[in-house]
PDB file of C-alpha atoms in Angstrom:
ATOM      1  CA  GLY A  25     -10.397  -1.522  18.903  1.00  0.00           C
ATOM      2  CA  GLY A  26     -12.235   0.621  21.382  1.00  0.00           C
ATOM      3  CA  GLU A  27     -13.685   0.918  24.852  1.00  0.00           C
ATOM      4  CA  GLN A  28     -16.847  -0.439  26.417  1.00  0.00           C
ATOM      5  CA  ASN A  29     -18.281   0.751  29.741  1.00  0.00           C
ATOM      6  CA  ILE A  30     -19.731  -1.952  32.013  1.00  0.00           C
ATOM      7  CA  ALA A  31     -21.893  -1.056  35.023  1.00  0.00           C
ATOM      8  CA  VAL A  32     -20.980  -3.063  38.126  1.00  0.00           C
ATOM      9  CA  ALA A  33     -23.065  -3.002  41.316  1.00  0.00           C
ATOM     10  CA  ALA A  34     -21.621  -4.827  44.319  1.00  0.00           C
ATOM     11  CA  ASN A  35     -21.798  -4.390  48.082  1.00  0.00           C
ATOM     12  CA  PHE A  36     -18.255  -5.690  48.550  1.00  0.00           C
ATOM     13  CA  GLU A  37     -14.758  -5.042  47.203  1.00  0.00           C
ATOM     14  CA  TYR A  38     -14.051  -6.881  43.984  1.00  0.00           C
ATOM     15  CA  LYS A  39     -11.089  -7.496  41.745  1.00  0.00           C
ATOM     16  CA  ILE A  40     -10.894  -7.654  37.976  1.00  0.00           C
ATOM     17  CA  SER A  41      -8.766  -9.963  35.835  1.00  0.00           C
ATOM     18  CA  THR A  42      -8.475 -10.736  32.128  1.00  0.00           C
ATOM     19  CA  SER A  43      -7.571 -13.938  30.305  1.00  0.00           C
ATOM     20  CA  ALA A  44      -5.649 -12.175  27.524  1.00  0.00           C
ATOM     21  CA  ASP A  45      -2.936  -9.534  27.531  1.00  0.00           C
ATOM     22  CA  TRP A  46      -4.609  -7.607  24.684  1.00  0.00           C
ATOM     23  CA  VAL A  47      -7.586  -6.778  26.939  1.00  0.00           C
ATOM     24  CA  SER A  48      -7.081  -4.086  29.564  1.00  0.00           C
ATOM     25  CA  TYR A  49      -9.474  -2.304  31.882  1.00  0.00           C
ATOM     26  CA  LYS A  50      -9.828   0.619  34.230  1.00  0.00           C
ATOM     27  CA  LYS A  51     -12.141   0.952  37.214  1.00  0.00           C
ATOM     28  CA  THR A  52     -14.670   3.779  37.078  1.00  0.00           C
ATOM     29  CA  GLU A  53     -17.208   5.216  39.527  1.00  0.00           C
ATOM     30  CA  LYS A  54     -19.974   3.098  37.981  1.00  0.00           C
ATOM     31  CA  GLY A  55     -18.011  -0.079  37.235  1.00  0.00           C
ATOM     32  CA  LEU A  56     -15.285  -0.567  34.690  1.00  0.00           C
ATOM     33  CA  THR A  57     -14.215   0.244  31.155  1.00  0.00           C
ATOM     34  CA  ILE A  58     -12.899  -2.605  29.021  1.00  0.00           C
ATOM     35  CA  ILE A  59     -10.265  -1.484  26.509  1.00  0.00           C
ATOM     36  CA  VAL A  60      -9.077  -3.394  23.427  1.00  0.00           C
ATOM     37  CA  PRO A  61      -6.597  -2.240  20.763  1.00  0.00           C
ATOM     38  CA  ASN A  62      -7.105  -2.698  17.019  1.00  0.00           C
ATOM     39  CA  ASN A  63      -6.925  -6.336  15.980  1.00  0.00           C
ATOM     40  CA  LYS A  64      -4.199  -6.652  13.332  1.00  0.00           C
ATOM     41  CA  GLU A  65      -4.680 -10.405  12.954  1.00  0.00           C
ATOM     42  CA  VAL A  66      -6.844 -11.943  10.233  1.00  0.00           C
ATOM     43  CA  GLU A  67      -8.647 -14.169  12.738  1.00  0.00           C
ATOM     44  CA  GLU A  68     -11.263 -13.328  15.351  1.00  0.00           C
ATOM     45  CA  ARG A  69     -10.079 -13.390  18.946  1.00  0.00           C
ATOM     46  CA  SER A  70     -11.818 -13.686  22.297  1.00  0.00           C
ATOM     47  CA  ALA A  71     -11.049 -13.337  25.984  1.00  0.00           C
ATOM     48  CA  VAL A  72     -12.800 -13.312  29.338  1.00  0.00           C
ATOM     49  CA  VAL A  73     -12.905 -10.534  31.912  1.00  0.00           C
ATOM     50  CA  THR A  74     -13.670 -11.837  35.403  1.00  0.00           C
ATOM     51  CA  ILE A  75     -15.082  -9.800  38.284  1.00  0.00           C
ATOM     52  CA  SER A  76     -14.656 -11.647  41.588  1.00  0.00           C
ATOM     53  CA  SER A  77     -14.367 -11.329  45.355  1.00  0.00           C
ATOM     54  CA  GLU A  78     -11.519 -12.633  47.477  1.00  0.00           C
ATOM     55  CA  ASN A  79     -13.765 -12.829  50.570  1.00  0.00           C
ATOM     56  CA  TYR A  80     -16.831 -14.408  48.967  1.00  0.00           C
ATOM     57  CA  LYS A  81     -17.062 -17.251  46.483  1.00  0.00           C
ATOM     58  CA  ILE A  82     -18.738 -15.194  43.828  1.00  0.00           C
ATOM     59  CA  SER A  83     -17.672 -14.157  40.352  1.00  0.00           C
ATOM     60  CA  LYS A  84     -19.106 -12.956  37.066  1.00  0.00           C
ATOM     61  CA  THR A  85     -17.518 -13.223  33.671  1.00  0.00           C
ATOM     62  CA  ILE A  86     -17.806 -11.053  30.603  1.00  0.00           C
ATOM     63  CA  LYS A  87     -16.881 -12.541  27.235  1.00  0.00           C
ATOM     64  CA  VAL A  88     -14.966 -10.147  25.003  1.00  0.00           C
ATOM     65  CA  ALA A  89     -14.971 -10.984  21.292  1.00  0.00           C
ATOM     66  CA  GLN A  90     -13.221  -8.993  18.607  1.00  0.00           C
ATOM     67  CA  GLY A  91     -13.657  -9.477  14.893  1.00  0.00           C
ATOM     68  CA  ALA A  92     -10.825 -10.309  12.553  1.00  0.00           C
ATOM     69  CA  PHE A  93      -8.842  -7.645  10.768  1.00  0.00           C
ATOM     70  CA  VAL A  94      -9.921  -7.361   7.136  1.00  0.00           C
ATOM     71  CA  PRO A  95      -7.048  -6.086   4.981  1.00  0.00           C
ATOM     72  CA  GLU A  96      -8.202  -3.684   2.281  1.00  0.00           C
ATOM     73  CA  ILE A  97      -6.331  -1.962  -0.514  1.00  0.00           C
ATOM     74  CA  THR A  98      -7.551   0.208  -3.354  1.00  0.00           C
ATOM     75  CA  ILE A  99      -5.683   1.889  -6.186  1.00  0.00           C
ATOM     76  CA  ASP A 100      -7.138   4.605  -8.394  1.00  0.00           C
ATOM     77  CA  THR A 101      -5.862   3.057 -11.624  1.00  0.00           C
ATOM     78  CA  GLU A 102      -4.861  -0.383 -12.843  1.00  0.00           C
ATOM     79  CA  ILE A 103      -3.389   0.760 -16.171  1.00  0.00           C
ATOM     80  CA  ILE A 104      -0.844   3.501 -16.879  1.00  0.00           C
ATOM     81  CA  GLU A 105       0.131   4.367 -20.432  1.00  0.00           C
ATOM     82  CA  PHE A 106       3.123   6.533 -21.249  1.00  0.00           C
ATOM     83  CA  ALA A 107       4.309   7.969 -24.544  1.00  0.00           C
ATOM     84  CA  ALA A 108       7.893   7.327 -25.638  1.00  0.00           C
ATOM     85  CA  LYS A 109       9.055  10.480 -23.889  1.00  0.00           C
ATOM     86  CA  SER A 110       9.894  10.315 -20.196  1.00  0.00           C
ATOM     87  CA  GLY A 111       7.062  10.930 -17.788  1.00  0.00           C
ATOM     88  CA  ALA A 112       5.628  10.445 -14.325  1.00  0.00           C
ATOM     89  CA  LYS A 113       2.142   9.705 -13.043  1.00  0.00           C
ATOM     90  CA  ASP A 114       0.731   9.574  -9.517  1.00  0.00           C
ATOM     91  CA  VAL A 115      -1.241   6.569  -8.289  1.00  0.00           C
ATOM     92  CA  ALA A 116      -3.405   7.042  -5.197  1.00  0.00           C
ATOM     93  CA  ILE A 117      -3.252   4.049  -2.853  1.00  0.00           C
ATOM     94  CA  THR A 118      -5.493   3.494   0.138  1.00  0.00           C
ATOM     95  CA  ALA A 119      -4.606   0.621   2.445  1.00  0.00           C
ATOM     96  CA  ASN A 120      -5.264  -0.197   6.076  1.00  0.00           C
ATOM     97  CA  PHE A 121      -1.868  -1.901   6.431  1.00  0.00           C
ATOM     98  CA  GLU A 122       1.774  -1.405   5.502  1.00  0.00           C
ATOM     99  CA  TYR A 123       2.557  -2.472   1.939  1.00  0.00           C
ATOM    100  CA  GLU A 124       5.567  -3.060  -0.267  1.00  0.00           C
ATOM    101  CA  VAL A 125       5.948  -1.939  -3.875  1.00  0.00           C
ATOM    102  CA  SER A 126       7.883  -3.818  -6.556  1.00  0.00           C
ATOM    103  CA  THR A 127       8.309  -3.568 -10.302  1.00  0.00           C
ATOM    104  CA  SER A 128       8.884  -6.244 -12.930  1.00  0.00           C
ATOM    105  CA  ALA A 129      11.232  -4.085 -15.038  1.00  0.00           C
ATOM    106  CA  SER A 130      14.157  -1.843 -14.179  1.00  0.00           C
ATOM    107  CA  TRP A 131      12.993   0.913 -16.558  1.00  0.00           C
ATOM    108  CA  VAL A 132       9.919   1.559 -14.392  1.00  0.00           C
ATOM    109  CA  THR A 133      10.711   3.332 -11.146  1.00  0.00           C
ATOM    110  CA  TYR A 134       8.497   4.525  -8.331  1.00  0.00           C
ATOM    111  CA  SER A 135       8.690   6.662  -5.253  1.00  0.00           C
ATOM    112  CA  LYS A 136       6.288   6.774  -2.351  1.00  0.00           C
ATOM    113  CA  ASN A 137       4.401   9.999  -1.804  1.00  0.00           C
ATOM    114  CA  GLN A 138       1.774  11.245   0.623  1.00  0.00           C
ATOM    115  CA  ASN A 139      -1.135   9.679  -1.293  1.00  0.00           C
ATOM    116  CA  GLY A 140       0.510   6.557  -2.734  1.00  0.00           C
ATOM    117  CA  ILE A 141       3.273   6.350  -5.331  1.00  0.00           C
ATOM    118  CA  THR A 142       4.644   8.247  -8.304  1.00  0.00           C
ATOM    119  CA  VAL A 143       5.501   6.001 -11.267  1.00  0.00           C
ATOM    120  CA  SER A 144       8.239   7.233 -13.635  1.00  0.00           C
ATOM    121  CA  VAL A 145       9.705   6.110 -16.949  1.00  0.00           C
ATOM    122  CA  PRO A 146      12.713   7.425 -18.926  1.00  0.00           C
ATOM    123  CA  ASN A 147      12.791   8.309 -22.623  1.00  0.00           C
ATOM    124  CA  TYR A 148      12.280   5.265 -24.800  1.00  0.00           C
ATOM    125  CA  LYS A 149      13.834   5.271 -28.268  1.00  0.00           C
ATOM    126  CA  GLU A 150      12.693   1.967 -29.714  1.00  0.00           C
ATOM    127  CA  VAL A 151      10.073   1.108 -32.307  1.00  0.00           C
ATOM    128  CA  ASP A 152       8.163  -1.500 -30.243  1.00  0.00           C
ATOM    129  CA  GLU A 153       6.193  -0.609 -27.112  1.00  0.00           C
ATOM    130  CA  ARG A 154       7.254  -2.136 -23.815  1.00  0.00           C
ATOM    131  CA  ARG A 155       5.281  -3.411 -20.826  1.00  0.00           C
ATOM    132  CA  ALA A 156       5.845  -3.945 -17.114  1.00  0.00           C
ATOM    133  CA  GLU A 157       3.897  -4.401 -13.908  1.00  0.00           C
ATOM    134  CA  ILE A 158       4.007  -2.719 -10.532  1.00  0.00           C
ATOM    135  CA  THR A 159       2.771  -4.768  -7.583  1.00  0.00           C
ATOM    136  CA  ILE A 160       1.531  -3.334  -4.289  1.00  0.00           C
ATOM    137  CA  ALA A 161       1.386  -6.134  -1.721  1.00  0.00           C
ATOM    138  CA  ASN A 162       1.526  -7.410   1.823  1.00  0.00           C
ATOM    139  CA  LYS A 163       2.657 -11.044   1.958  1.00  0.00           C
ATOM    140  CA  ASN A 164       1.489 -11.526   5.566  1.00  0.00           C
ATOM    141  CA  TYR A 165      -2.106 -10.801   4.561  1.00  0.00           C
ATOM    142  CA  ASN A 166      -1.781 -12.447   1.122  1.00  0.00           C
ATOM    143  CA  ILE A 167      -3.195  -9.394  -0.632  1.00  0.00           C
ATOM    144  CA  SER A 168      -1.945  -7.474  -3.664  1.00  0.00           C
ATOM    145  CA  LYS A 169      -2.934  -5.146  -6.488  1.00  0.00           C
ATOM    146  CA  THR A 170      -1.223  -4.859  -9.864  1.00  0.00           C
ATOM    147  CA  ILE A 171      -0.750  -1.855 -12.115  1.00  0.00           C
ATOM    148  CA  LYS A 172       0.025  -2.559 -15.782  1.00  0.00           C
ATOM    149  CA  VAL A 173       2.497  -0.058 -17.256  1.00  0.00           C
ATOM    150  CA  THR A 174       2.911   0.441 -21.000  1.00  0.00           C
ATOM    151  CA  GLN A 175       5.332   2.776 -22.718  1.00  0.00           C
ATOM    152  CA  GLY A 176       4.714   3.459 -26.367  1.00  0.00           C
ATOM    153  CA  ALA A 177       7.247   3.357 -29.151  1.00  0.00           C
ATOM    154  CA  PHE A 178       8.554   6.405 -30.957  1.00  0.00           C
ATOM    155  CA  THR A 179       6.111   7.899 -33.413  1.00  0.00           C
ATOM    156  CA  GLU A 180       7.434   8.747 -36.859  1.00  0.00           C
ATOM    157  CA  GLU A 181       7.669  12.407 -35.844  1.00  0.00           C
ATOM    158  CA  GLU A 182       9.574  11.611 -32.645  1.00  0.00           C
ATOM    159  CA  TYR A 183      11.875   9.276 -34.528  1.00  0.00           C
ATOM    160  CA  ALA A 184      12.523  11.947 -37.161  1.00  0.00           C
ATOM    161  CA  GLU A 185      13.547  14.391 -34.416  1.00  0.00           C
ATOM    162  CA  GLN A 186      16.354  11.992 -33.457  1.00  0.00           C
ATOM    163  CA  ILE A 187      17.903  11.798 -36.948  1.00  0.00           C
ATOM    164  CA  LEU A 188      20.961  13.927 -37.489  1.00  0.00           C
ATOM    165  CA  VAL A 189      21.104  15.974 -40.675  1.00  0.00           C
ATOM    166  CA  TYR A 190      24.394  17.279 -42.041  1.00  0.00           C
ATOM    167  CA  THR A 191      24.545  20.235 -44.385  1.00  0.00           C
ATOM    168  CA  SER A 192      27.317  21.822 -46.392  1.00  0.00           C
ATOM    169  CA  SER A 193      28.243  25.490 -46.210  1.00  0.00           C
ATOM    170  CA  ASP A 194      25.868  26.163 -49.102  1.00  0.00           C
ATOM    171  CA  GLY A 195      22.909  24.527 -47.227  1.00  0.00           C
ATOM    172  CA  MET A 196      22.821  21.311 -49.243  1.00  0.00           C
ATOM    173  CA  VAL A 197      22.008  18.158 -47.226  1.00  0.00           C
ATOM    174  CA  ILE A 198      24.899  15.728 -47.127  1.00  0.00           C
ATOM    175  CA  ASN A 199      24.281  12.038 -46.661  1.00  0.00           C
ATOM    176  CA  PRO A 200      26.904  10.803 -44.128  1.00  0.00           C
ATOM    177  CA  LYS A 201      27.419   7.685 -46.275  1.00  0.00           C
ATOM    178  CA  ASP A 202      28.462   9.845 -49.251  1.00  0.00           C
ATOM    179  CA  ALA A 203      30.734  12.168 -47.308  1.00  0.00           C
ATOM    180  CA  PHE A 204      34.440  11.854 -47.873  1.00  0.00           C
ATOM    181  CA  CYS A 205      37.198  12.613 -45.439  1.00  0.00           C
ATOM    182  CA  PHE A 206      39.766  15.389 -45.899  1.00  0.00           C
TER     183      PHE A 206
END
């Protein structure tokens, strides 16, 4: 979008008209200013501005052409790796359009922030890693980016921290399988 000044020299009163509602104008001391908003469509568009006289059979036309909108999106990472413990990581997203965010797994959550999104995962207490994807997309423009999310399995040390140990009053370790009830 923008404005373009056009010099008009005439020795009579003239009127201005446009062939499209997305083109506007304002008269100035030296002619007119043609005004067009940003083009949000993915196709080029064109219109005609006509300068004419009601009293004389004279007119001039100005063709106005505006390029197509080119949707663009960038993300600062395409892979996020988490340890088994809960965590969160920011992903910067730059887009020149509104976008939607979705995830392929319920254990991956996200929240929008000023620069993009924050991706979060809860504690994971399994022995096999897990994977998911986050998609940033706009279906109208048929454009998307994908972030692969991996959360690692418990390490032996982390797993050991989760094991309960029972001891007797004298400090001896008691195996729960060998304990007897009173």
